[in-house]
CSV table of N, CA and C in Angstrom, one decimal:
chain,number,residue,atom,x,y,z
A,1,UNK,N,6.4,-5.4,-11.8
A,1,UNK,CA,6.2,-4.0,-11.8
A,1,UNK,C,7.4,-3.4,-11.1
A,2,UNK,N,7.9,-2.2,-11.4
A,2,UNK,CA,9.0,-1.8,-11.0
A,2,UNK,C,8.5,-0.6,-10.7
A,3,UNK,N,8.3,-0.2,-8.9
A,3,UNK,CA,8.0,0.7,-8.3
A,3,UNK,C,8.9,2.0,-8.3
A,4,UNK,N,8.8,2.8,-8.2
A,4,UNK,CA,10.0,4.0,-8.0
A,4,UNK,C,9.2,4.8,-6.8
A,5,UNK,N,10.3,5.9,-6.5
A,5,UNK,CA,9.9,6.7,-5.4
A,5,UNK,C,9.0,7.5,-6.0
A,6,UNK,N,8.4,7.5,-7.1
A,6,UNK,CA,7.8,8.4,-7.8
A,6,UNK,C,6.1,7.8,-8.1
A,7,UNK,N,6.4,6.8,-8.2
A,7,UNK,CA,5.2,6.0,-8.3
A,7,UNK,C,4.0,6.3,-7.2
A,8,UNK,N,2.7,6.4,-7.6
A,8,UNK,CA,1.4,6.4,-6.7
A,8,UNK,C,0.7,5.5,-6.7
A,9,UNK,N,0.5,4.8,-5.6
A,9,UNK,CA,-0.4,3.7,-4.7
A,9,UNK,C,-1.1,4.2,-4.5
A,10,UNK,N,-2.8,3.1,-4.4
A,10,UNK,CA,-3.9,3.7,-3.6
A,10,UNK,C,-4.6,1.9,-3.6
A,11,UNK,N,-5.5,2.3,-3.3
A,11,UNK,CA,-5.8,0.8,-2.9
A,11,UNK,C,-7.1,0.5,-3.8
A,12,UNK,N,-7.4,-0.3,-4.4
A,12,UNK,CA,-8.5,-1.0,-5.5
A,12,UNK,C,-9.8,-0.9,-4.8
A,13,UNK,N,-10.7,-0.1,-5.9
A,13,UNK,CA,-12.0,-0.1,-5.3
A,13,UNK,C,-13.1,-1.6,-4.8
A,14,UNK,N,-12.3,-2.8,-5.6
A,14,UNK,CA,-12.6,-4.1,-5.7
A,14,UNK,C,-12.6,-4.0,-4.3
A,15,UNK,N,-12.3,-4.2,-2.9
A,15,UNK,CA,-11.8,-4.7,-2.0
A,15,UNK,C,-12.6,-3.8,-0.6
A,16,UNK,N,-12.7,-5.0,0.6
A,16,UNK,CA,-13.1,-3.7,1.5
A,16,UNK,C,-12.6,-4.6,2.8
A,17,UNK,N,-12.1,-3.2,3.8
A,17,UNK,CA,-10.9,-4.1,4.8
A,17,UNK,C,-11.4,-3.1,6.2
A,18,UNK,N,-10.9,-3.9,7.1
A,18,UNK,CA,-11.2,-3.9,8.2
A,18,UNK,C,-9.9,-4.2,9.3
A,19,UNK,N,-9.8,-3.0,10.7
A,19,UNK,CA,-8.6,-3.0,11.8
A,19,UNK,C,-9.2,-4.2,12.3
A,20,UNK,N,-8.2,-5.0,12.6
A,20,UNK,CA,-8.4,-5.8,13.6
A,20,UNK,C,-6.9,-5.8,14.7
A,21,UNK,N,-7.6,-4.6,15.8
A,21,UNK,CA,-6.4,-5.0,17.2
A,21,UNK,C,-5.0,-4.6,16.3
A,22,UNK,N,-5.0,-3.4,15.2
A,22,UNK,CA,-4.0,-3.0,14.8
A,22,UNK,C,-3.3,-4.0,13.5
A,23,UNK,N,-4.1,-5.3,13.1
A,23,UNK,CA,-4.1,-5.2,11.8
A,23,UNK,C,-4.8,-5.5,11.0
A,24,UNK,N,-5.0,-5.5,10.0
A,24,UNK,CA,-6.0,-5.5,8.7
A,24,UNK,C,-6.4,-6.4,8.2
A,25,UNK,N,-7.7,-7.0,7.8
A,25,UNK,CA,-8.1,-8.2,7.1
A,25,UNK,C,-9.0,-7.1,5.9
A,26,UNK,N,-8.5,-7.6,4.7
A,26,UNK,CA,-9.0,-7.3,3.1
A,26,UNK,C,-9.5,-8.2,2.9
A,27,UNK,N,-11.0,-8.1,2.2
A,27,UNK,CA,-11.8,-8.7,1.2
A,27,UNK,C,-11.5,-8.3,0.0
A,28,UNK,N,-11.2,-9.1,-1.4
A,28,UNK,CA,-10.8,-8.6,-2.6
A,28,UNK,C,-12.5,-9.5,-2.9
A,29,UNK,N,-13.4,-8.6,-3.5
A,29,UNK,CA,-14.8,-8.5,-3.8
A,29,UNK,C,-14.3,-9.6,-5.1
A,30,UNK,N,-13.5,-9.8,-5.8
A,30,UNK,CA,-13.7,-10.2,-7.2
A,30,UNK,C,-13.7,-11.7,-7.0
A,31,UNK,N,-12.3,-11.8,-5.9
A,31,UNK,CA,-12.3,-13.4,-5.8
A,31,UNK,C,-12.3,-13.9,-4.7
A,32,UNK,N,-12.7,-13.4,-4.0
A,32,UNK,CA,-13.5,-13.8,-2.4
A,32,UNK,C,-12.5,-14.2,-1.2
A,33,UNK,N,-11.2,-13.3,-2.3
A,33,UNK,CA,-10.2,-13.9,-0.9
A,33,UNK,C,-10.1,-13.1,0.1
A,34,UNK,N,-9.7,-13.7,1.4
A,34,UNK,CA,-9.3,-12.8,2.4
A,34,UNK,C,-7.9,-12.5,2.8
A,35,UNK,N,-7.1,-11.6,2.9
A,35,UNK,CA,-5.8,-11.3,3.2
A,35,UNK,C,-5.7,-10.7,4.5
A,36,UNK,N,-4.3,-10.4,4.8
A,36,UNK,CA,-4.3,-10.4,6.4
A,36,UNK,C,-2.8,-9.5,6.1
A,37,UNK,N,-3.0,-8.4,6.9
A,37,UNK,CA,-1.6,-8.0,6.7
A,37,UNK,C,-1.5,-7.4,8.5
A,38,UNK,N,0.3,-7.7,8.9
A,38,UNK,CA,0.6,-7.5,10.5
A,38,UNK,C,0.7,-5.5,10.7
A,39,UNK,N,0.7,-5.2,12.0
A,39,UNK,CA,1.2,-4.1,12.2
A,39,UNK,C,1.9,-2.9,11.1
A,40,UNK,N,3.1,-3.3,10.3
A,40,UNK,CA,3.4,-2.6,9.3
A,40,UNK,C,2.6,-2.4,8.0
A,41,UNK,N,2.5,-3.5,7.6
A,41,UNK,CA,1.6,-3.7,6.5
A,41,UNK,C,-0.4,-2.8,6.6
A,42,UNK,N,-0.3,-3.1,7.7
A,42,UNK,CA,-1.7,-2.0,8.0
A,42,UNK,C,-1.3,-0.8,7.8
A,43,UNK,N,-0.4,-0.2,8.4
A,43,UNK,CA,-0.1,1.2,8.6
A,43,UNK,C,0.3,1.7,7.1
A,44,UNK,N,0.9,0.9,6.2
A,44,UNK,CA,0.9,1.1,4.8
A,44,UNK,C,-0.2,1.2,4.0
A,45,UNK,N,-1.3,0.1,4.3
A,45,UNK,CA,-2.8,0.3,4.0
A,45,UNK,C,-3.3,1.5,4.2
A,46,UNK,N,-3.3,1.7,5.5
A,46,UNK,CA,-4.0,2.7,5.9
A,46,UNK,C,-3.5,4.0,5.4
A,47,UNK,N,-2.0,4.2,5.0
A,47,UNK,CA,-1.5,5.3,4.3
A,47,UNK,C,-2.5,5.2,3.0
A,48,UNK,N,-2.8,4.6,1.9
A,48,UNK,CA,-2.6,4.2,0.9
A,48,UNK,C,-4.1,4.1,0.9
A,49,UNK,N,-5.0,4.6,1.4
A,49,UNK,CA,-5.9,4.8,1.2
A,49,UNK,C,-6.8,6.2,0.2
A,50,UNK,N,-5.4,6.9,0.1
A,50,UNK,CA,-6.0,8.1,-0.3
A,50,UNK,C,-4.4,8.1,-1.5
A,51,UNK,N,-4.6,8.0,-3.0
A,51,UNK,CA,-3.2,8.0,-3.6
A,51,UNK,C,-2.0,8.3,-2.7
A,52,UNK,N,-0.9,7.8,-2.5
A,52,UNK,CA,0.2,8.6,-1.9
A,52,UNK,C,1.4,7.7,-3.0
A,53,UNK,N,2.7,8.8,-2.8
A,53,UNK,CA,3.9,8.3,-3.6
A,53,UNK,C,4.5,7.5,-2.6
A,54,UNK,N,5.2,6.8,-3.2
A,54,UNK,CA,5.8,4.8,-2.8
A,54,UNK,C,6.5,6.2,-1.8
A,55,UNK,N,7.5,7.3,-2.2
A,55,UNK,CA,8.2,7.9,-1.1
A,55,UNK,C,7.6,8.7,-0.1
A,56,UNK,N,6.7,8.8,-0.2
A,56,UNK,CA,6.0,9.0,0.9
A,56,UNK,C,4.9,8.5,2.0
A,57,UNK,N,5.1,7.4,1.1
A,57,UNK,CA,4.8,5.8,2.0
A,57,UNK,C,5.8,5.3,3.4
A,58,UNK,N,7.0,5.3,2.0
A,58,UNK,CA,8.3,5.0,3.3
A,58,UNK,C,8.7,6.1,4.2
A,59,UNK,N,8.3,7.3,3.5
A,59,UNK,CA,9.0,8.5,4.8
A,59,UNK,C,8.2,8.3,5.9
A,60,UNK,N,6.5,8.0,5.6
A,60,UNK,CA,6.0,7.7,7.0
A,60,UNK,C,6.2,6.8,8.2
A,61,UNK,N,6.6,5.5,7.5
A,61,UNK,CA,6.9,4.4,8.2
A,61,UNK,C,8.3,4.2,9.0
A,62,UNK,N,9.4,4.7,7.9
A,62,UNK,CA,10.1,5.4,8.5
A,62,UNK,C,10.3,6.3,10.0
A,63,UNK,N,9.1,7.4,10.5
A,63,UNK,CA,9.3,8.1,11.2
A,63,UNK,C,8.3,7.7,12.2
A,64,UNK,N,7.7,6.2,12.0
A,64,UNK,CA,7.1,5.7,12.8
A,64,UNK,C,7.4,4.3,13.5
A,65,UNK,N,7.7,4.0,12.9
A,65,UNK,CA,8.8,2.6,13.2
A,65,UNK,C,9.8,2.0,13.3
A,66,UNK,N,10.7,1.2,13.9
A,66,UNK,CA,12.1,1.9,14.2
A,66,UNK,C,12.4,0.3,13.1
A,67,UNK,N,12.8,0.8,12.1
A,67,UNK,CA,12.9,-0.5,11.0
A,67,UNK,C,14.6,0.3,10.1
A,68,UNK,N,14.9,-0.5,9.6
A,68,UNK,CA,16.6,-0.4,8.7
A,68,UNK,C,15.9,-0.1,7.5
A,69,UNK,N,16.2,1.5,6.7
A,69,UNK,CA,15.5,1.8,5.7
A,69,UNK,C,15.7,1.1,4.5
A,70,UNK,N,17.0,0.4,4.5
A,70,UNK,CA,17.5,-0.2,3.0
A,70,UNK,C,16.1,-1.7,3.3
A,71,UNK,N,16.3,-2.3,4.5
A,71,UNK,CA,15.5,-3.3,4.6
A,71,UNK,C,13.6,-2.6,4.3
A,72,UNK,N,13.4,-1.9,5.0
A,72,UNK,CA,12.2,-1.8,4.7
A,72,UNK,C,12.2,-1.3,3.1
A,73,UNK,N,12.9,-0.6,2.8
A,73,UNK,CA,12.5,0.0,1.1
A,73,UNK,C,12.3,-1.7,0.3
A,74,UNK,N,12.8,-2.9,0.4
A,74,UNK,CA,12.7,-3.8,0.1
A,74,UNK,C,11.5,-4.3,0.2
A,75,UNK,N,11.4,-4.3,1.9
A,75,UNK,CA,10.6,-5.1,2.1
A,75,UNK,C,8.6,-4.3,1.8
A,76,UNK,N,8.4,-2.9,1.8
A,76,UNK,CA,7.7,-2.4,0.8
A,76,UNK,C,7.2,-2.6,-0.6
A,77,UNK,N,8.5,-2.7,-1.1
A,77,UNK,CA,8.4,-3.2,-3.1
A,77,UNK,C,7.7,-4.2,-2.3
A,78,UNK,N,8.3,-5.4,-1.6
A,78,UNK,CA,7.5,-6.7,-2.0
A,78,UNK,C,5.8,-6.6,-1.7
A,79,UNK,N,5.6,-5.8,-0.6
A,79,UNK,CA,4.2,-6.0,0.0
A,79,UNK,C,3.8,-5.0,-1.0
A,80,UNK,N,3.7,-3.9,-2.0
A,80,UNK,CA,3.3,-3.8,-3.2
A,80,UNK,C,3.4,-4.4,-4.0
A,81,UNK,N,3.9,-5.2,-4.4
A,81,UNK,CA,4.1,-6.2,-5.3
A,81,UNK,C,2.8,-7.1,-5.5
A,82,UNK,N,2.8,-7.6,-4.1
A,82,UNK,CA,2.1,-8.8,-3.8
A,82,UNK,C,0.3,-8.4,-3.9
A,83,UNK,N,0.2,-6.9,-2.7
A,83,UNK,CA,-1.2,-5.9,-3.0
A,83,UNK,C,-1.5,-5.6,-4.6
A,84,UNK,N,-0.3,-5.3,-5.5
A,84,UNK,CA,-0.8,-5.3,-6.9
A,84,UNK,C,-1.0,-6.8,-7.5
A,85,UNK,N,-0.4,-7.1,-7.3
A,85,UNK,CA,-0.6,-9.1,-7.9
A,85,UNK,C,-2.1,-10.0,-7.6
A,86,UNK,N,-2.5,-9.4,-6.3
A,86,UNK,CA,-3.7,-9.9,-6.0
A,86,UNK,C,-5.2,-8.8,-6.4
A,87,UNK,N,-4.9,-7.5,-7.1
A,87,UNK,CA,-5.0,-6.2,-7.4
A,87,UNK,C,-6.1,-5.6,-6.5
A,88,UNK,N,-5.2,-5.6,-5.2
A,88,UNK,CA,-6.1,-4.4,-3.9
A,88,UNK,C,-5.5,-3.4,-4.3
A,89,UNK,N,-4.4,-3.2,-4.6
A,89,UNK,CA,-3.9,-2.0,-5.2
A,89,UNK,C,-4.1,-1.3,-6.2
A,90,UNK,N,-4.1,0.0,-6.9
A,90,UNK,CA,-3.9,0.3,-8.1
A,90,UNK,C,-2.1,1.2,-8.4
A,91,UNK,N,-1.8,1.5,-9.1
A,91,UNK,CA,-0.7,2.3,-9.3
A,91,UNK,C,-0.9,3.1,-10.4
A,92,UNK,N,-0.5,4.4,-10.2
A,92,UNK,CA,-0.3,5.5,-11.3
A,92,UNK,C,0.8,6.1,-11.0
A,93,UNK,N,1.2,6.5,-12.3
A,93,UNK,CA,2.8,6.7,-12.7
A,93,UNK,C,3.2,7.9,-12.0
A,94,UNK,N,2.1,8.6,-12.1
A,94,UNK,CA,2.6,10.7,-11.8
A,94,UNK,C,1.8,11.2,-10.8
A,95,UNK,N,2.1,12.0,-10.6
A,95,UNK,CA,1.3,12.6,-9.6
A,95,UNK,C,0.5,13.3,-10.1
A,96,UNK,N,0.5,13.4,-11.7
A,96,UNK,CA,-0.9,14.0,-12.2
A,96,UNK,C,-1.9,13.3,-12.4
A,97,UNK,N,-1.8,12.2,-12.3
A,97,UNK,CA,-2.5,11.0,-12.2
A,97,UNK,C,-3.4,11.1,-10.5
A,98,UNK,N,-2.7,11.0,-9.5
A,98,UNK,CA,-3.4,11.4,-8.2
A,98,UNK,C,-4.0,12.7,-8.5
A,99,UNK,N,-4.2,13.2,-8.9
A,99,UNK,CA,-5.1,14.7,-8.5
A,99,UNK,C,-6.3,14.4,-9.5
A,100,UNK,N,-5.7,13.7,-10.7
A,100,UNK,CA,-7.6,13.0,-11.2
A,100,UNK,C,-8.2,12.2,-10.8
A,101,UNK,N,-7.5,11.3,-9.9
A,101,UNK,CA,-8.1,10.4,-9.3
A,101,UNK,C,-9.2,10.6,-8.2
């Protein structure tokens, strides 16, 4: 999948997750796995709970955490990558797609 700044995340109704001490453990309901994401990766969850665009994913995390933007824009793709691959994620193309959702 080739994400863009344009792209909308939100998280798959399949799945149900829980803070733990600031980070996340996901249940994906289909195949009984459990995932585990640290500090960053929560705060992206927890964005991504309600559609939001990939750029305004990173603008948050960005003004939250003191991380190298070229590195994190990277390192973002991958942990969507990996949330769509295991499909906690969903993705829609437009943002007219978030307002039906």
């Amino acid at each position: 999948m080739n994400f863009s700044g344009e792209s909308v995340v939100v998280v798959a109704k399949d799945q149900v997750s829980s803070n733990l001490g600031g980070e996340v453990a996901i249940l994906n309901f289909k195949s009984g796995i459990y995932y585990g994401l640290d500090a960053a990766g929560a705060r992206v969850w927890n964005l991504i709970q309600k559609p939001q665009s990939v750029a305004e994913v990173q603008e948050a995390i960005l003004r939250e955490f003191d991380v190298e933007p070229s590195q994190f824009e990277s390192d973002l793709v991958a942990l969507l990558e990996k949330l769509l691959a295991e499909g906690l994620i969903e993705v829609r193309s437009s943002p007219q797609e978030r307002v039906m959702a």
